[in-house]
Short mmCIF file of C-alpha atoms and ligand atoms in Angstrom, two decimals:
data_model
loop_
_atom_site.label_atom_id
_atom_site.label_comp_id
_atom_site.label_asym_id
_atom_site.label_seq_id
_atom_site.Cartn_x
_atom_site.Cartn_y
_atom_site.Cartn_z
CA UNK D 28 -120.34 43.65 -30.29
CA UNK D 29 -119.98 40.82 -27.80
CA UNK D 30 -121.48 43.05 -24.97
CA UNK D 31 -124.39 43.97 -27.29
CA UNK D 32 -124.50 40.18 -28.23
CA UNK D 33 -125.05 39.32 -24.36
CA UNK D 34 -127.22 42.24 -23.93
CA UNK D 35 -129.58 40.40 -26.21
CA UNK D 36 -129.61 37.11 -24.36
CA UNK D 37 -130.28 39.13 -21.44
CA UNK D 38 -127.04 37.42 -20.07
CA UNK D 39 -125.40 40.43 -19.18
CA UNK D 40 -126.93 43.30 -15.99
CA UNK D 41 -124.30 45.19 -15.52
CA UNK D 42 -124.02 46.64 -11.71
CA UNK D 43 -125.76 49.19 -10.27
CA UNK D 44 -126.61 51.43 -7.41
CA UNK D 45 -130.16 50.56 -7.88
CA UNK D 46 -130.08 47.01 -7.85
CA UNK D 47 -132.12 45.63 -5.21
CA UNK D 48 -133.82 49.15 -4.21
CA UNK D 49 -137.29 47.52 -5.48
CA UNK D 50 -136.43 43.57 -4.66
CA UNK D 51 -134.74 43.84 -1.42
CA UNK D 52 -134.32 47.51 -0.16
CA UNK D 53 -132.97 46.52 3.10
CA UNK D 54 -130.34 44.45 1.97
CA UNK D 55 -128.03 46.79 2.27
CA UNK D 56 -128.81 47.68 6.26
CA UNK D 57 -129.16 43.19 7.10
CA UNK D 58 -125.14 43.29 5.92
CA UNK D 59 -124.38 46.08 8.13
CA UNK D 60 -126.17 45.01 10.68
CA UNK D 61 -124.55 41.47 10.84
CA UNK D 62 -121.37 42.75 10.56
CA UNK D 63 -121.68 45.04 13.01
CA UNK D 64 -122.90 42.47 15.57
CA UNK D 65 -119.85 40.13 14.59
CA UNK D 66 -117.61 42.98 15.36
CA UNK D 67 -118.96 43.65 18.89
CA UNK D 68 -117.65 40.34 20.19
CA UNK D 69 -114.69 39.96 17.58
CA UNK D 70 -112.30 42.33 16.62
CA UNK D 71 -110.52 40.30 13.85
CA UNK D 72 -113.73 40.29 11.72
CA UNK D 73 -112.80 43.48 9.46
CA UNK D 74 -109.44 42.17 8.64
CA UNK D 75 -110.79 38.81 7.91
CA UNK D 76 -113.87 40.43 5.74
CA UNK D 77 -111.77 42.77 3.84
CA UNK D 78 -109.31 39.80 3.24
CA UNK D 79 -112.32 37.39 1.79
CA UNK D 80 -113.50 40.18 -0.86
CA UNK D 81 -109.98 40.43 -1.96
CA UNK D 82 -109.15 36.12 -2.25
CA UNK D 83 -113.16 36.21 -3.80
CA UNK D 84 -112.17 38.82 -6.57
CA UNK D 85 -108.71 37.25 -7.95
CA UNK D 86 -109.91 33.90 -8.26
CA UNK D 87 -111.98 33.54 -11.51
CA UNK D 88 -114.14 36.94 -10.40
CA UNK D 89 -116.11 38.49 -7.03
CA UNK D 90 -118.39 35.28 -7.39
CA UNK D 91 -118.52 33.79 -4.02
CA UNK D 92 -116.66 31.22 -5.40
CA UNK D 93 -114.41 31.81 -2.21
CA UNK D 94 -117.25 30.35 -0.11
CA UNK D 95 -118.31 26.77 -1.66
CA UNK D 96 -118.00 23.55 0.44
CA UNK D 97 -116.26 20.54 -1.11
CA UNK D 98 -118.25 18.03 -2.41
CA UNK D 99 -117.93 14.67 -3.03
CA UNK D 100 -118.65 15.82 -6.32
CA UNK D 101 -116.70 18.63 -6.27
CA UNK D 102 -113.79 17.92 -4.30
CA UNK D 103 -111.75 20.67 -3.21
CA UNK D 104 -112.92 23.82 -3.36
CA UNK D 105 -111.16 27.04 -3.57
CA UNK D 106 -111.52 27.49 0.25
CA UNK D 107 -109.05 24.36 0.24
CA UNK D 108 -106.46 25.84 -1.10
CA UNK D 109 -103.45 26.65 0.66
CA UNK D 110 -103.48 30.47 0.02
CA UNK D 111 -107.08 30.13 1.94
CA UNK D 112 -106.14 27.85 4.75
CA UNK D 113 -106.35 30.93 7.31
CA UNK D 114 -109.34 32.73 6.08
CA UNK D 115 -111.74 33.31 8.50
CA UNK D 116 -115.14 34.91 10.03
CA UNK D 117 -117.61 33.31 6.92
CA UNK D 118 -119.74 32.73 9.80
CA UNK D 119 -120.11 36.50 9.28
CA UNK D 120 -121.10 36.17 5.65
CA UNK D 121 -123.57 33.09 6.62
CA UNK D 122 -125.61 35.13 9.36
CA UNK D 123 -125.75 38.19 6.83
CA UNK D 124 -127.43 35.89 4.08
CA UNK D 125 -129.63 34.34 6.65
CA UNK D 126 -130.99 37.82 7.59
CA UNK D 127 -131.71 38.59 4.05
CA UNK D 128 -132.77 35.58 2.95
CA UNK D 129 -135.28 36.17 5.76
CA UNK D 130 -136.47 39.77 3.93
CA UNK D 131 -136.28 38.88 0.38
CA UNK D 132 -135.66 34.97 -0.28
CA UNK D 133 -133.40 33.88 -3.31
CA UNK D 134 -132.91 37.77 -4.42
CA UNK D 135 -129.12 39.11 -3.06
CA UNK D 136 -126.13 37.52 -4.11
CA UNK D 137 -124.02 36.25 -2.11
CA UNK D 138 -120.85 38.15 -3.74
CA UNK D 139 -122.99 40.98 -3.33
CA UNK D 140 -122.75 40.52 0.50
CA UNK D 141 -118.92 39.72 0.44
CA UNK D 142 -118.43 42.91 -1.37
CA UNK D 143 -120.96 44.68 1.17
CA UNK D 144 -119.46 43.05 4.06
CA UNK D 145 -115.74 44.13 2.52
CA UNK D 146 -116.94 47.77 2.35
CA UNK D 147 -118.14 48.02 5.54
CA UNK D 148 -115.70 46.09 7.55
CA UNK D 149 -113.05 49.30 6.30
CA UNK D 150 -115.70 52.40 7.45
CA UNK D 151 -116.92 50.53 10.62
CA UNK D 152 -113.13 50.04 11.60
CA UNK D 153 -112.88 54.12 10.62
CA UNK D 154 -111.39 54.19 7.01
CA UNK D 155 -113.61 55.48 3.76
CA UNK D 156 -117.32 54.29 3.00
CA UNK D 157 -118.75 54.60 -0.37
CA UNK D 158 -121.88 53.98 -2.31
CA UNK D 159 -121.39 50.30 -4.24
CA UNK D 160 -122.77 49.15 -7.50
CA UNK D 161 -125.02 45.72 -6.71
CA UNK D 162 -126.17 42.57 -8.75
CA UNK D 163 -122.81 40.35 -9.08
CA UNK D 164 -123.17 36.67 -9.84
CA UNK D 165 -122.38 33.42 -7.88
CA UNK D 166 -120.19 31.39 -9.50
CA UNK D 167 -120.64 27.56 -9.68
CA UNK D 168 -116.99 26.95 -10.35
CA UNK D 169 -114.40 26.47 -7.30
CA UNK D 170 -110.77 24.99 -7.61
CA UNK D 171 -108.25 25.10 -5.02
CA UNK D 172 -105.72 24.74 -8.38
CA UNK D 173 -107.57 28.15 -8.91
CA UNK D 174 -106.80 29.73 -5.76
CA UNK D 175 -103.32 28.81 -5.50
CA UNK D 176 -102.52 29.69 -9.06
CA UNK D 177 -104.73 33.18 -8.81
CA UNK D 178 -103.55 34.51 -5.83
CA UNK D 179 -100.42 36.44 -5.35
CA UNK D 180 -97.96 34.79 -2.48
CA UNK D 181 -96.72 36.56 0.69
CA UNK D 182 -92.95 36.12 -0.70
CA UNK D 183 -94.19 37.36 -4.27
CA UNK D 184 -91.86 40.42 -5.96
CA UNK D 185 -92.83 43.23 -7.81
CA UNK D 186 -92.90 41.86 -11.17
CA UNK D 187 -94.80 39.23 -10.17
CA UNK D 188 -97.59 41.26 -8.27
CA UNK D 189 -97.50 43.73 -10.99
CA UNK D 190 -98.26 40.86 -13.01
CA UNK D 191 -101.25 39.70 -10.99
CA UNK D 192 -102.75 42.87 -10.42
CA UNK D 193 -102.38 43.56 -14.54
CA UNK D 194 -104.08 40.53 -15.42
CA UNK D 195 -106.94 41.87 -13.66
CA UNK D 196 -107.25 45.04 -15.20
CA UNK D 197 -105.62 46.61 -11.82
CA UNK D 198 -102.69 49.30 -11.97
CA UNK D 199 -99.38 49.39 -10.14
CA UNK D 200 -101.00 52.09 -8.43
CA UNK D 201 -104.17 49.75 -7.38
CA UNK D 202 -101.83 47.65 -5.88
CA UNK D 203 -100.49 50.11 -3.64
CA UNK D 204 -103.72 51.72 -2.38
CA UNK D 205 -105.20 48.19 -2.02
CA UNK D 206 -102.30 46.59 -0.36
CA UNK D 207 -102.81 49.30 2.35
CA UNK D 208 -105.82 46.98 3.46
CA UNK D 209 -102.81 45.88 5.51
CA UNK D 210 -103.16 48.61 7.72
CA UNK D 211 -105.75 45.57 9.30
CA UNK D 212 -105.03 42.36 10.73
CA UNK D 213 -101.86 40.25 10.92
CA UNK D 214 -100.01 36.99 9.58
CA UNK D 215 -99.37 33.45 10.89
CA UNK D 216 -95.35 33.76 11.35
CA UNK D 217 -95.29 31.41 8.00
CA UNK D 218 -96.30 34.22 5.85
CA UNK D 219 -92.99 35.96 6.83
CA UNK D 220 -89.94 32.88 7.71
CA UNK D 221 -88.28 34.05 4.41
CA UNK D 222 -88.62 37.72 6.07
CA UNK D 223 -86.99 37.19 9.18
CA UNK D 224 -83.40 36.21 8.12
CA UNK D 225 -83.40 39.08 5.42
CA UNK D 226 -80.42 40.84 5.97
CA UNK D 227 -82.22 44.20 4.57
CA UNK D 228 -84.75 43.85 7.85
CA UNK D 229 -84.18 46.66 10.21
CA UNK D 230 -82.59 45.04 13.34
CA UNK D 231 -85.28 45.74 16.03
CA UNK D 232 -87.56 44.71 13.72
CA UNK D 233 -85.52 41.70 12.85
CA UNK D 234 -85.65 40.93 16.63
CA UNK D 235 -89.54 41.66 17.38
CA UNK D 236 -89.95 39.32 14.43
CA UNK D 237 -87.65 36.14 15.88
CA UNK D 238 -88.84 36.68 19.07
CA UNK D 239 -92.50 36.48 18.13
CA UNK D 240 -91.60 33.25 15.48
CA UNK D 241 -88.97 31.55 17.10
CA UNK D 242 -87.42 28.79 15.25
CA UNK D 243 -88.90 26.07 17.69
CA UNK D 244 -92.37 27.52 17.47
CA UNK D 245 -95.12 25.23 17.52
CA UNK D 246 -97.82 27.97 18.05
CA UNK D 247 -99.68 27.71 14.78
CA UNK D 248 -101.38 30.92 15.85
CA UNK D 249 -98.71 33.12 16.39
CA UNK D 250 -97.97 36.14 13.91
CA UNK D 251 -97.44 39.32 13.79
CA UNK D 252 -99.93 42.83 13.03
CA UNK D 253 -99.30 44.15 10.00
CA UNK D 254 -99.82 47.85 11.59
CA UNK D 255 -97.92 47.41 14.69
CA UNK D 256 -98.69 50.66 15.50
CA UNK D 257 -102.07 50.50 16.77
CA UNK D 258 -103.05 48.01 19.21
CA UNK D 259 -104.30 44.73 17.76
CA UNK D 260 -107.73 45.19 19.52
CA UNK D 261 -107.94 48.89 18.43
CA UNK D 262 -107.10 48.37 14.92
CA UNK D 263 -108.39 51.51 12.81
CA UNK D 264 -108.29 51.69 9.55
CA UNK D 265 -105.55 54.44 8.57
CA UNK D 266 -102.84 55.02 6.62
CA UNK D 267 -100.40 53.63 9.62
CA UNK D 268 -99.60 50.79 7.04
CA UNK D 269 -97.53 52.94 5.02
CA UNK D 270 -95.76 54.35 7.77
CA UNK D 271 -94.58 50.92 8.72
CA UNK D 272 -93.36 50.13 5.34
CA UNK D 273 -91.04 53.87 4.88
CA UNK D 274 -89.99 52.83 8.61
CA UNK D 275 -88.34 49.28 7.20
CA UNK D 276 -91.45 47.31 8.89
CA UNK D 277 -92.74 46.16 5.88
CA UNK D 278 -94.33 42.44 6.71
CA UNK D 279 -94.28 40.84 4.01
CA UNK D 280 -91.90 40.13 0.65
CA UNK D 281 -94.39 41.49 -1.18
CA UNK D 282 -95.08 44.65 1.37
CA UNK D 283 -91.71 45.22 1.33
CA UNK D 284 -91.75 45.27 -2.73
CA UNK D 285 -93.53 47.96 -2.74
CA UNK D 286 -90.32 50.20 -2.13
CA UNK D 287 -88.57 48.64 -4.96
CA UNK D 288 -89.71 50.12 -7.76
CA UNK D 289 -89.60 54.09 -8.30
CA UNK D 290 -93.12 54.10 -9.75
CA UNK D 291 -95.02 52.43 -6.93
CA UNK D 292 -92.16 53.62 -4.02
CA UNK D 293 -94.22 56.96 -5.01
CA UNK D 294 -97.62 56.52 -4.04
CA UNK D 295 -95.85 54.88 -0.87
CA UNK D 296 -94.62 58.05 -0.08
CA UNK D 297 -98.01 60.00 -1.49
CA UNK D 298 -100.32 57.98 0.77
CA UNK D 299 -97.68 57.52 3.81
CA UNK D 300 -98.30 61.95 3.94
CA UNK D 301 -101.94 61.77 3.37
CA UNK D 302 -104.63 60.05 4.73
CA UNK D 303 -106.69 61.64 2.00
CA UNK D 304 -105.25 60.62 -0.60
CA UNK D 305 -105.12 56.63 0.44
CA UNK D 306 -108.76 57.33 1.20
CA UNK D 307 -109.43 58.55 -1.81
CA UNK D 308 -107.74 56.15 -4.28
CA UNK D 309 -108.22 52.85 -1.89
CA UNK D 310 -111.52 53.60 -2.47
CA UNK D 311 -111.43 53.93 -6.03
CA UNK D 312 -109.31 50.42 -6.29
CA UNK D 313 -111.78 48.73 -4.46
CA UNK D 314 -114.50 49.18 -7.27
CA UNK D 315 -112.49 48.91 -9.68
CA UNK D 316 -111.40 45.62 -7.63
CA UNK D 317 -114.88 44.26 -6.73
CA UNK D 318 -116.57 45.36 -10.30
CA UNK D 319 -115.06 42.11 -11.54
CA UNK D 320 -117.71 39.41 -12.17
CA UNK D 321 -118.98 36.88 -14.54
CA UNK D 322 -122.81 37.98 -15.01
CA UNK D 323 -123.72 34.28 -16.18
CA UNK D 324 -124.19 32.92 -12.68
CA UNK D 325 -126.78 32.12 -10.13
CA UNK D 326 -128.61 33.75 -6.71
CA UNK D 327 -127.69 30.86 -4.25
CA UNK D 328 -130.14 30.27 -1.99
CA UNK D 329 -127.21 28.88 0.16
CA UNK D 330 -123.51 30.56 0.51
CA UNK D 331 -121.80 27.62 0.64
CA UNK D 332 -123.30 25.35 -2.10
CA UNK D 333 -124.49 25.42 -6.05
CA UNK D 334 -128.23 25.82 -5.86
CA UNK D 335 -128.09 21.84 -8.13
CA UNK D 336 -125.05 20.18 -8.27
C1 HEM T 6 -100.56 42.49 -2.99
C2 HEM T 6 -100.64 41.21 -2.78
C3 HEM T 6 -101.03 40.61 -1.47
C4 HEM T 6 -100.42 39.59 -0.85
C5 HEM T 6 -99.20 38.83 -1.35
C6 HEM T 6 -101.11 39.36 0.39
C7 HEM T 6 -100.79 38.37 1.28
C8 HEM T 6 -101.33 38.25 2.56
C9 HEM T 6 -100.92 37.30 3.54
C10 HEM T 6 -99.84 36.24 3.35
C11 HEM T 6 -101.63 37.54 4.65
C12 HEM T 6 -101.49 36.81 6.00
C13 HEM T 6 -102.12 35.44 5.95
C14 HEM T 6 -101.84 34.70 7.22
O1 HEM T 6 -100.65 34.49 7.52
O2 HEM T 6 -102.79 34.31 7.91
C15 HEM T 6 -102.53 38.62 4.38
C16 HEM T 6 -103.42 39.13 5.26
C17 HEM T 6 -104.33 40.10 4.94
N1 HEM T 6 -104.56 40.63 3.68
FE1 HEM T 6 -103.33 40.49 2.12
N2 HEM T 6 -102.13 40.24 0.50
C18 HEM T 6 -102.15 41.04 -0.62
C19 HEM T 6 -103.06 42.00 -0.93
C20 HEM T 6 -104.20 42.25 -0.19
C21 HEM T 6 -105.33 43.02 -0.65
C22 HEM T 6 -105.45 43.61 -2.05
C23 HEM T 6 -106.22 43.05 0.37
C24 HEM T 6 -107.58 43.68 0.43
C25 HEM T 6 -108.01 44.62 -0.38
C26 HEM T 6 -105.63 42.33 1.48
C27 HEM T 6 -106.17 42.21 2.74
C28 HEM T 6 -105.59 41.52 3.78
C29 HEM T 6 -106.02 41.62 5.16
C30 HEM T 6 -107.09 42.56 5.70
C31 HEM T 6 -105.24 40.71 5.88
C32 HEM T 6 -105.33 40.40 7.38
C33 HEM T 6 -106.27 39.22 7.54
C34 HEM T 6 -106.56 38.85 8.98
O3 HEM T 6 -105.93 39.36 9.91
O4 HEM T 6 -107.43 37.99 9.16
N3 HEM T 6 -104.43 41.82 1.08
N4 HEM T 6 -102.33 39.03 3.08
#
């Protein structure tokens, strides 16, 4: 009734493959192309990307809401929060939107390109590519509070990520296929302290850890890969991530979690035996994932502010 309701103020386009084949039919090609050209002289772009999509769609929806400067209006945004402070590569997102802004002014959204840029960061980096539904919103709304409250944290347990993910509409089993997004990238060494004196860490691994976090560190930058098990400037998207985690190299709390309970120690196992089958349902998450938007916001003309504030 409510949808219908909405339908009837015209407040509500749901997404579609079609979206911007008449308005901007190379949109689609600009994002690839920018992303592309940020990974030929970065290799920590995908990671980053994929990251974004995911801290965009659990706070409020995939709005863009992720990308907003402060104001002095509007002081800190959701980009201020702490569970944000090491995102990175929006420069990526900023020369996409230039490029089509150039073809077809005030037309794409720029959660549209987030999502875009998420879903080609994983099949550029040689994981799953697959045909997604266009015409999110931008929100106007963007609280640090938000982002720190919304996300889940690295030392987070299964209850609690089960939680998160279920307030979202997302199953235990989403969280497993999406989690393996960890098969890219890495963590500062403060996302895992808590990790390092667990006594359930496998002792190499215990030892790799220390050594590359020592107590005195005062590198801000160091961390550890996620997927240890492909170089850092070779990282593929596989299922290596799972691997790790039956191997006891789980980063994370929350990676680690994943072995706790029966139910989602399963599709550890299902996806740790088949590529296929983390292809298949990671790809299925991430729509599910990035279908959640508010359709009562704006086209900015800018990524990082409200078209009027
Ligand atoms: C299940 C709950 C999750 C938690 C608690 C979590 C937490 C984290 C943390 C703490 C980091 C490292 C931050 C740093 O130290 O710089 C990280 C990195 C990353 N996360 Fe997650 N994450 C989760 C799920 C996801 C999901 C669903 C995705 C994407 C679909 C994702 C994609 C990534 C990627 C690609 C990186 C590496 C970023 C880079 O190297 O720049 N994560 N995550």
């Amino acid at each position: 009734m409510l949808l219908l309701v909405l339908l009837a103020l015209g407040g509500v386009e749901a997404l579609s493959l079609e979206h911007y084949r008449q308005s901007c039919p190379k949109a689609e090609a600009a994002v690839t192309a920018a992303v592309k050209q940020a990974m030929s002289s970065d290799h920590t772009v995908p990671a980053a990307l994929l990251r974004l999509h995911f801290h965009d769609c659990f706070v409020r929806s995939c709005d863009a809401s992720v990308l907003l400067d402060s104001t002095s209006k509007s002081k800190a945004s959701e980009k201020d929060g702490a569970p944000n402070a090491s995102l990175h590569a929006l420069y990526v997102i900023d020369n996409a939107k230039r490029a089509v802004e150039s073809l077809c002014p005030a037309v794409v959204s720029c959660a549209d390109i987030i999502a875009l840029a998420a879903r080609d960061a994983v099949s550029l980096s040689g994981g799953p590519s697959w045909a997604l539904p266009l015409g999110r919103k931008d929100g106007r709304v963007s609280l640090a509070s938000d982002a720190a409250a919304s996300l889940p944290a690295p030392t987070a347990r299964f209850e609690q990520l089960k939680q998160a993910f279920n307030a979202r509409g997302l199953s235990v089993k989403d969280l497993v296929a999406l989690s393996g997004a960890h098969t890219l990238g890495s963590a500062h060494c403060s996302s895992f302290q808590d990790r390092i004196a667990s006594p359930a860490l496998r002792p190499s691994f215990a030892k790799a850890l220390r050594r590359a976090c020592p107590a005195n560190n005062t590198d801000a930058a160091a961390g550890w890969a996620f997927d240890s098990s492909t170089p850092k400037a070779k990282a593929s998207f596989d299922n290596g991530y799972f691997r790790m985690l039956q191997s006891g190299r789980g980063l994370l709390t929350s990676d680690e979690a994943l072995l706790t309970h029966p139910k989602t120690r399963a599709f550890v196992a299902l996806y740790a035996a088949s590529q296929d089958e983390f292809f298949r349902d990671f790809v299925a998450s991430m729509l599910r994932m990035s279908a959640l938007n508010d359709p009562a916001g704006e086209v900015r003309a800018h990524c990082r502010r409200r078209n009027s504030s």
